[in-house]
């Protein structure tokens, strides 16, 4: 994600298309969406921002025909930073498929 943005970067749309195809091919798969933010703003703001990011991904997948009951959404804000010196790495969503 770009700073303070809720939609994925344009270069990540191909990854979402691949995920959509996979979920269409395997209708029993479910998806856990965990979204994060960097630590630039307040903790409260970052938590809300990460929730909006996760919900954007969920909405995108639903618009693509994937049923809403196949998702678990988690927002972590600035918790679990992967690199305190690289904000871009911390602005992320982790997607995990499971049965």
Tab-separated table of C-alpha atoms in Angstrom:
chain	number	residue	atom	x	y	z
A	1	UNK	CA	0.000	0.000	0.000
A	2	UNK	CA	1.094	3.534	-0.528
A	3	UNK	CA	1.207	5.803	2.503
A	4	UNK	CA	-2.242	6.667	3.852
A	5	UNK	CA	-3.991	4.666	1.087
A	6	UNK	CA	-6.557	1.904	1.423
A	7	UNK	CA	-6.385	0.369	-2.059
A	8	UNK	CA	-3.535	-1.843	-3.203
A	9	UNK	CA	-0.834	-0.614	-5.538
A	10	UNK	CA	-1.480	-1.102	-9.251
A	11	UNK	CA	1.321	-3.647	-9.505
A	12	UNK	CA	-0.470	-5.861	-6.962
A	13	UNK	CA	-3.672	-6.279	-8.978
A	14	UNK	CA	-2.152	-9.246	-10.846
A	15	UNK	CA	-1.637	-11.020	-7.517
A	16	UNK	CA	-5.278	-10.434	-6.620
A	17	UNK	CA	-6.398	-11.757	-10.021
A	18	UNK	CA	-4.390	-14.929	-9.422
A	19	UNK	CA	-5.966	-15.279	-5.977
A	20	UNK	CA	-9.468	-14.814	-7.425
A	21	UNK	CA	-8.835	-17.510	-10.041
A	22	UNK	CA	-7.557	-19.883	-7.364
A	23	UNK	CA	-10.566	-19.280	-5.132
A	24	UNK	CA	-12.913	-19.803	-8.077
A	25	UNK	CA	-11.175	-23.074	-8.974
A	26	UNK	CA	-11.274	-24.318	-5.364
A	27	UNK	CA	-14.585	-23.191	-3.833
A	28	UNK	CA	-13.862	-24.748	-0.422
A	29	UNK	CA	-10.811	-22.550	0.177
A	30	UNK	CA	-11.146	-19.722	2.664
A	31	UNK	CA	-8.957	-16.664	3.065
A	32	UNK	CA	-7.545	-14.858	6.072
A	33	UNK	CA	-6.804	-11.191	5.347
A	34	UNK	CA	-4.485	-9.503	7.864
A	35	UNK	CA	-3.717	-5.849	7.188
A	36	UNK	CA	-1.123	-3.569	8.753
A	37	UNK	CA	0.049	0.047	8.718
A	38	UNK	CA	3.319	1.812	9.327
A	39	UNK	CA	3.911	3.693	12.594
A	40	UNK	CA	3.812	7.226	11.185
A	41	UNK	CA	0.380	8.300	12.521
A	42	UNK	CA	-1.314	7.592	15.857
A	43	UNK	CA	-2.037	4.023	16.923
A	44	UNK	CA	-5.774	4.636	16.651
A	45	UNK	CA	-5.497	6.042	13.136
A	46	UNK	CA	-3.236	3.194	12.003
A	47	UNK	CA	-5.624	0.580	13.353
A	48	UNK	CA	-8.537	2.167	11.456
A	49	UNK	CA	-6.416	2.472	8.309
A	50	UNK	CA	-5.378	-1.180	8.419
A	51	UNK	CA	-9.019	-2.210	8.862
A	52	UNK	CA	-9.983	-0.164	5.791
A	53	UNK	CA	-7.199	-1.874	3.848
A	54	UNK	CA	-8.402	-5.338	4.800
A	55	UNK	CA	-11.993	-4.423	3.970
A	56	UNK	CA	-10.922	-2.993	0.602
A	57	UNK	CA	-9.352	-6.336	-0.315
A	58	UNK	CA	-12.430	-8.216	0.886
A	59	UNK	CA	-14.733	-5.914	-1.112
A	60	UNK	CA	-12.590	-6.308	-4.217
A	61	UNK	CA	-12.822	-10.079	-3.980
A	62	UNK	CA	-16.580	-9.971	-3.362
A	63	UNK	CA	-17.019	-7.724	-6.431
A	64	UNK	CA	-15.137	-10.411	-8.341
A	65	UNK	CA	-17.679	-13.048	-7.353
A	66	UNK	CA	-16.129	-14.600	-4.248
A	67	UNK	CA	-18.645	-15.174	-1.442
A	68	UNK	CA	-18.240	-13.005	1.657
A	69	UNK	CA	-18.484	-16.019	3.979
A	70	UNK	CA	-15.092	-17.219	2.753
A	71	UNK	CA	-13.095	-14.455	4.476
A	72	UNK	CA	-11.718	-13.710	7.917
A	73	UNK	CA	-10.544	-10.109	8.305
A	74	UNK	CA	-7.959	-8.919	10.831
A	75	UNK	CA	-6.573	-5.421	11.317
A	76	UNK	CA	-3.393	-4.882	13.321
A	77	UNK	CA	-2.484	-1.237	12.744
A	78	UNK	CA	1.158	-0.623	13.560
A	79	UNK	CA	1.516	-3.810	15.594
A	80	UNK	CA	3.951	-6.364	14.178
A	81	UNK	CA	6.224	-4.026	12.227
A	82	UNK	CA	8.535	-6.032	9.985
A	83	UNK	CA	11.125	-3.255	9.698
A	84	UNK	CA	11.081	-0.181	11.933
A	85	UNK	CA	13.222	1.732	9.421
A	86	UNK	CA	11.218	0.899	6.282
A	87	UNK	CA	7.648	2.187	6.393
A	88	UNK	CA	6.856	0.756	2.945
A	89	UNK	CA	7.431	-2.814	4.193
A	90	UNK	CA	5.110	-2.258	7.127
A	91	UNK	CA	2.199	-1.092	4.931
A	92	UNK	CA	1.050	-4.547	3.897
A	93	UNK	CA	-1.623	-7.199	3.868
A	94	UNK	CA	-0.895	-10.840	4.500
A	95	UNK	CA	-3.247	-13.241	2.733
A	96	UNK	CA	-3.411	-16.866	3.859
A	97	UNK	CA	-5.522	-19.546	2.237
A	98	UNK	CA	-6.899	-22.383	4.338
A	99	UNK	CA	-9.552	-25.099	4.219
